[in-house]
Short mmCIF file of C-alpha atoms and ligand atoms in Angstrom, two decimals:
data_model
loop_
_atom_site.label_atom_id
_atom_site.label_comp_id
_atom_site.label_asym_id
_atom_site.label_seq_id
_atom_site.Cartn_x
_atom_site.Cartn_y
_atom_site.Cartn_z
CA PRO A 1 14.76 -7.28 -17.33
CA PRO A 2 11.21 -8.00 -16.06
CA PRO A 3 8.63 -5.17 -16.04
CA PRO A 4 9.26 -2.61 -13.25
CA LEU A 5 7.26 -2.67 -10.04
CA TYR A 6 6.26 0.61 -8.39
CA ILE A 7 5.54 0.11 -4.70
CA ILE A 8 3.60 2.98 -3.10
CA THR A 9 4.03 3.01 0.68
CA PRO A 10 2.17 5.56 2.78
CA THR A 11 3.84 6.15 6.13
CA TYR A 12 3.63 8.61 9.03
CA ARG A 13 5.59 9.59 12.11
CA ARG A 14 5.01 7.42 15.14
CA PRO A 15 7.23 5.31 17.40
CA GLU A 16 6.86 2.23 15.18
CA GLN A 17 7.71 4.00 11.91
CA LEU A 18 11.40 3.12 11.58
CA ALA A 19 10.76 -0.48 12.67
CA GLU A 20 7.97 -0.95 10.11
CA LEU A 21 10.00 0.57 7.27
CA THR A 22 13.03 -1.54 8.21
CA ARG A 23 10.99 -4.75 7.98
CA LEU A 24 9.31 -3.76 4.74
CA GLY A 25 12.48 -2.38 3.17
CA TYR A 26 14.47 -5.55 3.71
CA THR A 27 11.58 -7.56 2.25
CA LEU A 28 11.57 -5.38 -0.86
CA LYS A 29 15.33 -5.82 -1.16
CA HIS A 30 14.72 -9.39 -2.32
CA VAL A 31 12.80 -8.17 -5.38
CA VAL A 32 14.49 -7.13 -8.65
CA ASN A 33 13.53 -4.11 -10.75
CA LEU A 34 11.50 -2.51 -7.98
CA TYR A 35 11.08 1.20 -7.29
CA TRP A 36 9.89 2.17 -3.82
CA LEU A 37 7.79 5.31 -3.41
CA VAL A 38 7.83 6.11 0.29
CA ILE A 39 5.37 8.89 0.92
CA GLU A 40 5.10 10.48 4.34
CA ASP A 41 1.96 12.04 5.71
CA ALA A 42 3.98 15.00 6.96
CA GLU A 43 4.93 18.54 6.09
CA GLU A 44 8.59 17.66 5.66
CA PRO A 45 10.40 14.38 5.07
CA THR A 46 11.66 12.89 8.35
CA PRO A 47 15.50 12.87 8.15
CA GLN A 48 15.73 9.54 9.99
CA VAL A 49 13.49 8.00 7.32
CA THR A 50 15.66 9.35 4.49
CA LYS A 51 18.72 7.98 6.25
CA LEU A 52 17.09 4.55 6.65
CA LEU A 53 16.03 4.43 2.98
CA GLN A 54 19.59 5.26 1.91
CA LYS A 55 20.92 2.52 4.17
CA ILE A 56 18.49 -0.16 2.96
CA ASN A 57 19.46 0.82 -0.60
CA VAL A 58 16.33 -0.20 -2.49
CA PRO A 59 15.85 2.35 -5.33
CA PHE A 60 13.44 4.90 -3.85
CA SER A 61 11.88 8.34 -3.85
CA HIS A 62 11.03 9.88 -0.50
CA LEU A 63 8.05 12.21 -0.92
CA VAL A 64 5.57 13.94 1.37
CA ALA A 65 1.80 14.40 1.08
CA GLN A 66 0.08 15.57 4.21
CA MET A 67 -3.50 14.62 4.98
CA PRO A 68 -5.65 17.74 4.35
CA ALA A 69 -6.35 19.59 7.62
CA LYS A 70 -10.12 19.14 7.33
CA TYR A 71 -9.75 15.36 7.66
CA ARG A 72 -7.12 15.42 10.39
CA LYS A 73 -9.62 16.43 13.07
CA ASN A 74 -12.02 13.58 12.21
CA LYS A 75 -12.23 10.54 14.46
CA VAL A 76 -12.23 8.16 11.48
CA LYS A 77 -9.56 9.42 9.10
CA PRO A 78 -8.81 8.63 5.45
CA ARG A 79 -5.44 7.11 6.40
CA GLY A 80 -2.79 7.14 3.69
CA VAL A 81 -5.02 8.58 0.97
CA SER A 82 -3.11 11.81 0.30
CA ASN A 83 0.10 9.73 0.21
CA ARG A 84 -1.28 7.18 -2.25
CA ASN A 85 -2.68 9.87 -4.55
CA ARG A 86 0.75 11.52 -4.50
CA GLY A 87 2.20 8.17 -5.54
CA LEU A 88 -0.25 7.92 -8.44
CA GLU A 89 0.72 11.45 -9.50
CA TRP A 90 4.41 10.44 -9.44
CA ILE A 91 3.67 7.39 -11.59
CA ARG A 92 1.68 9.44 -14.10
CA ALA A 93 4.65 11.81 -14.40
CA ASN A 94 7.49 9.28 -14.39
CA ALA A 95 6.40 5.78 -15.45
CA SER A 96 5.23 4.30 -18.73
CA ASP A 97 5.00 0.58 -18.09
CA GLY A 98 5.15 -2.00 -15.30
CA VAL A 99 2.82 -2.41 -12.36
CA LEU A 100 1.87 -0.46 -9.23
CA TYR A 101 0.98 -1.76 -5.80
CA PHE A 102 -0.08 -0.04 -2.57
CA ALA A 103 2.01 -1.59 0.22
CA ASP A 104 1.19 -0.19 3.66
CA ASP A 105 4.20 -0.02 5.96
CA ASP A 106 2.77 -2.41 8.57
CA ASN A 107 1.65 -5.38 6.46
CA THR A 108 3.60 -8.59 5.83
CA TYR A 109 4.50 -9.63 2.29
CA ASP A 110 5.76 -12.94 0.88
CA VAL A 111 8.18 -11.89 -1.88
CA GLU A 112 6.46 -14.36 -4.22
CA ILE A 113 3.51 -12.00 -4.63
CA PHE A 114 5.75 -9.32 -6.16
CA ASP A 115 6.94 -11.56 -8.96
CA GLU A 116 3.36 -12.69 -9.61
CA MET A 117 1.87 -9.17 -9.72
CA ARG A 118 4.59 -7.94 -12.08
CA TYR A 119 2.77 -9.33 -15.14
CA THR A 120 -0.61 -7.70 -14.39
CA LYS A 121 -2.32 -6.60 -17.63
CA LYS A 122 -5.10 -4.56 -16.02
CA VAL A 123 -5.89 -5.45 -12.39
CA SER A 124 -4.74 -8.50 -10.41
CA MET A 125 -6.22 -9.69 -7.12
CA TRP A 126 -5.41 -12.26 -4.41
CA PRO A 127 -6.36 -13.08 -0.79
CA VAL A 128 -5.21 -11.16 2.31
CA GLY A 129 -4.81 -12.90 5.66
CA LEU A 130 -5.36 -11.69 9.24
CA ILE A 131 -8.11 -9.24 8.38
CA THR A 132 -11.46 -8.66 10.16
CA LYS A 133 -13.07 -11.32 12.30
CA PHE A 134 -13.36 -13.51 9.18
CA GLY A 135 -9.57 -13.88 9.25
CA VAL A 136 -9.24 -13.60 5.49
CA SER A 137 -10.52 -11.46 2.65
CA SER A 138 -10.57 -13.00 -0.82
CA PRO A 139 -12.12 -12.93 -4.25
CA ILE A 140 -14.47 -15.91 -4.66
CA VAL A 141 -13.33 -17.80 -7.74
CA LYS A 142 -15.31 -20.11 -10.04
CA ASN A 143 -13.78 -21.56 -13.19
CA GLY A 144 -10.91 -19.09 -13.02
CA THR A 145 -12.95 -15.89 -12.72
CA VAL A 146 -14.20 -13.71 -9.85
CA VAL A 147 -17.86 -14.35 -9.02
CA GLY A 148 -17.94 -12.46 -5.71
CA PHE A 149 -15.97 -11.43 -2.65
CA TYR A 150 -15.53 -12.93 0.79
CA ASP A 151 -14.87 -10.14 3.31
CA GLY A 152 -15.85 -9.40 6.89
CA TRP A 153 -17.31 -6.07 5.88
CA ILE A 154 -19.14 -5.71 2.59
CA GLY A 155 -20.49 -2.19 3.26
CA GLY A 156 -22.34 -1.92 -0.04
CA ARG A 157 -19.06 -1.96 -1.92
CA LYS A 158 -18.67 -3.21 -5.49
CA TYR A 159 -15.12 -4.29 -4.58
CA PRO A 160 -15.07 -5.36 -0.91
CA VAL A 161 -11.29 -5.85 -0.87
CA ASP A 162 -8.29 -4.65 1.13
CA MET A 163 -5.63 -2.25 -0.13
CA ALA A 164 -3.05 -5.07 -0.04
CA SER A 165 -5.12 -7.36 -2.29
CA PHE A 166 -4.65 -5.87 -5.75
CA SER A 167 -2.15 -4.47 -8.24
CA VAL A 168 -2.74 -2.33 -11.32
CA SER A 169 -0.75 -2.09 -14.52
CA VAL A 170 0.77 1.33 -15.18
CA ARG A 171 -0.52 1.36 -18.77
CA PHE A 172 -4.04 0.67 -17.50
CA LEU A 173 -3.74 3.50 -14.94
CA LEU A 174 -2.49 5.86 -17.65
CA SER A 175 -5.53 4.93 -19.78
CA ARG A 176 -7.73 6.21 -16.92
CA PRO A 177 -6.56 9.83 -16.46
CA ASN A 178 -9.13 10.56 -13.75
CA ALA A 179 -8.48 7.51 -11.59
CA SER A 180 -7.72 8.40 -7.96
CA MET A 181 -8.45 7.39 -4.40
CA PRO A 182 -11.34 9.05 -2.55
CA TYR A 183 -11.00 10.58 0.95
CA LYS A 184 -13.71 8.22 2.16
CA PRO A 185 -12.78 5.99 5.12
CA GLY A 186 -13.68 2.38 4.40
CA TYR A 187 -14.27 3.03 0.73
CA GLU A 188 -10.73 3.88 -0.46
CA GLU A 189 -10.17 0.59 -2.32
CA ASP A 190 -13.69 0.50 -3.75
CA GLY A 191 -13.55 4.10 -4.90
CA PHE A 192 -10.14 3.71 -6.51
CA LEU A 193 -11.08 0.47 -8.32
CA LYS A 194 -14.36 2.00 -9.51
CA SER A 195 -12.41 5.00 -10.83
CA LEU A 196 -10.60 2.53 -13.13
CA SER A 197 -13.84 1.51 -14.86
CA PRO A 198 -14.75 0.17 -17.27
CA LEU A 199 -13.30 -3.04 -15.83
CA LYS A 200 -15.13 -6.35 -16.03
CA LEU A 201 -14.91 -8.82 -13.15
CA THR A 202 -13.90 -11.41 -15.78
CA GLU A 203 -10.87 -9.25 -16.65
CA ILE A 204 -9.47 -9.40 -13.11
CA GLU A 205 -6.38 -11.60 -13.07
CA LEU A 206 -6.26 -13.99 -10.13
CA LEU A 207 -2.94 -14.65 -8.47
CA ALA A 208 -1.72 -16.78 -5.55
CA SER A 209 -2.69 -19.99 -7.40
CA ASN A 210 -6.22 -18.87 -8.25
CA CYS A 211 -6.62 -17.30 -4.79
CA THR A 212 -5.91 -20.52 -2.91
CA GLU A 213 -2.84 -19.18 -1.07
CA ILE A 214 -2.20 -16.35 1.37
CA LEU A 215 0.91 -14.39 0.43
CA VAL A 216 0.00 -11.08 2.13
CA TRP A 217 -1.13 -10.43 5.72
CA HIS A 218 -2.83 -7.37 7.17
CA THR A 219 -0.63 -7.32 10.26
CA GLN A 220 -0.90 -4.44 12.72
CA SER A 221 1.70 -3.42 15.27
CA LYS A 222 0.68 -3.07 18.88
CA LYS A 223 1.19 0.48 20.02
CA ASN A 224 3.32 1.11 23.08
CA PRO A 225 1.80 4.29 24.54
CA ASN A 226 5.02 5.14 26.38
CA ALA A 227 7.33 4.82 23.40
CA MET A 228 8.68 7.73 21.44
CA SER A 229 10.48 7.59 18.16
CA LEU A 230 13.95 8.87 17.52
CA ASP A 231 12.55 11.84 15.66
CA MET A 232 10.17 12.85 18.45
CA GLY A 233 12.55 13.89 21.17
CA LYS A 234 15.65 13.21 23.18
CA TYR A 235 16.40 9.97 24.88
CA ASN A 236 17.98 11.13 28.12
CA ASN A 237 20.91 9.28 29.64
CA THR A 238 21.51 7.07 26.62
CA ASN A 239 23.97 7.11 23.76
CA LEU A 240 21.22 7.25 21.11
CA VAL A 241 21.48 9.96 18.50
N1 UDP B 1 -1.02 6.32 7.52
C1 UDP B 1 -0.75 7.64 7.18
N2 UDP B 1 -1.27 8.65 7.98
C2 UDP B 1 -2.05 8.40 9.08
C3 UDP B 1 -2.33 7.06 9.40
C4 UDP B 1 -1.81 6.04 8.59
O1 UDP B 1 -0.04 7.90 6.22
O2 UDP B 1 -2.48 9.35 9.74
C5 UDP B 1 -0.49 5.23 6.68
C6 UDP B 1 0.13 4.06 7.46
O3 UDP B 1 1.52 4.24 7.67
C7 UDP B 1 -0.19 2.85 6.59
C8 UDP B 1 -1.48 3.26 5.89
O4 UDP B 1 -1.57 4.68 5.96
O5 UDP B 1 0.81 2.62 5.62
C9 UDP B 1 -2.72 2.64 6.54
O6 UDP B 1 -2.77 3.00 7.91
P1 UDP B 1 -2.98 1.92 9.07
O7 UDP B 1 -2.03 0.79 8.88
O8 UDP B 1 -2.96 2.64 10.37
O9 UDP B 1 -4.47 1.46 8.75
P2 UDP B 1 -5.16 0.04 8.93
O10 UDP B 1 -4.22 -0.99 8.45
O11 UDP B 1 -5.43 -0.08 10.39
O12 UDP B 1 -6.39 0.16 8.10
MN1 MN B 2 -2.26 -1.29 8.60
#
């Protein structure tokens, strides 16, 4: 069998949650030897989410990792950080080879990217579409290596990339026992990738045909302010359970 893929998906309760996880789950179902770590930013797992994961039937663990209270009151929050660090902790405890990837619940993934990232030796990268006013974020490639980054917001980052734009080999993560994601809005990717150092730009493996194709999109669902999710209350005068 090919090397295992560990997909870390942070998620949280809101009206769109079950819809997002349905779309992502049935995408992941097309990929072999994949283990889905669904990690809720919540005190307790949402039963409707567990039920959905069982129904989709991709091998999974349903974990929780709530955002620390001190960040919850901030206007700009470190979204999904506690969840992703919980995923890294799970991998350190349970995995020995293969590749990990942070797949937010609202993005759109071409299944091709999963079979490309599977062979990552250290860190792989590729472009992400529909992000910032630039419309795309991508490593800039010359003669097969990264020479810079194209991104709508550089922000003094060494790695101005999106969460959806890179994968990391499990062995490489395990060789960096202190690697983790910082609770620093805007700098989560940069902080995590820096925590994997030493890593040379020339060692970054470029996927999606040398970063000439978009296989991942940073889609965002429009919020319906009137909607409630099945776990949030009763739908009166309907047959919904
Ligand atoms: N998320 C979370 N807790 C929150 C907000 C977001 O766990 O309070 C998750 C969310 O489900 C998603 C990821 O963190 O998988 C990134 O959040 P979002 O998509 O809202 O961020 P954006 O794409 O706008 O940067
Ligand atoms: Mn998002």
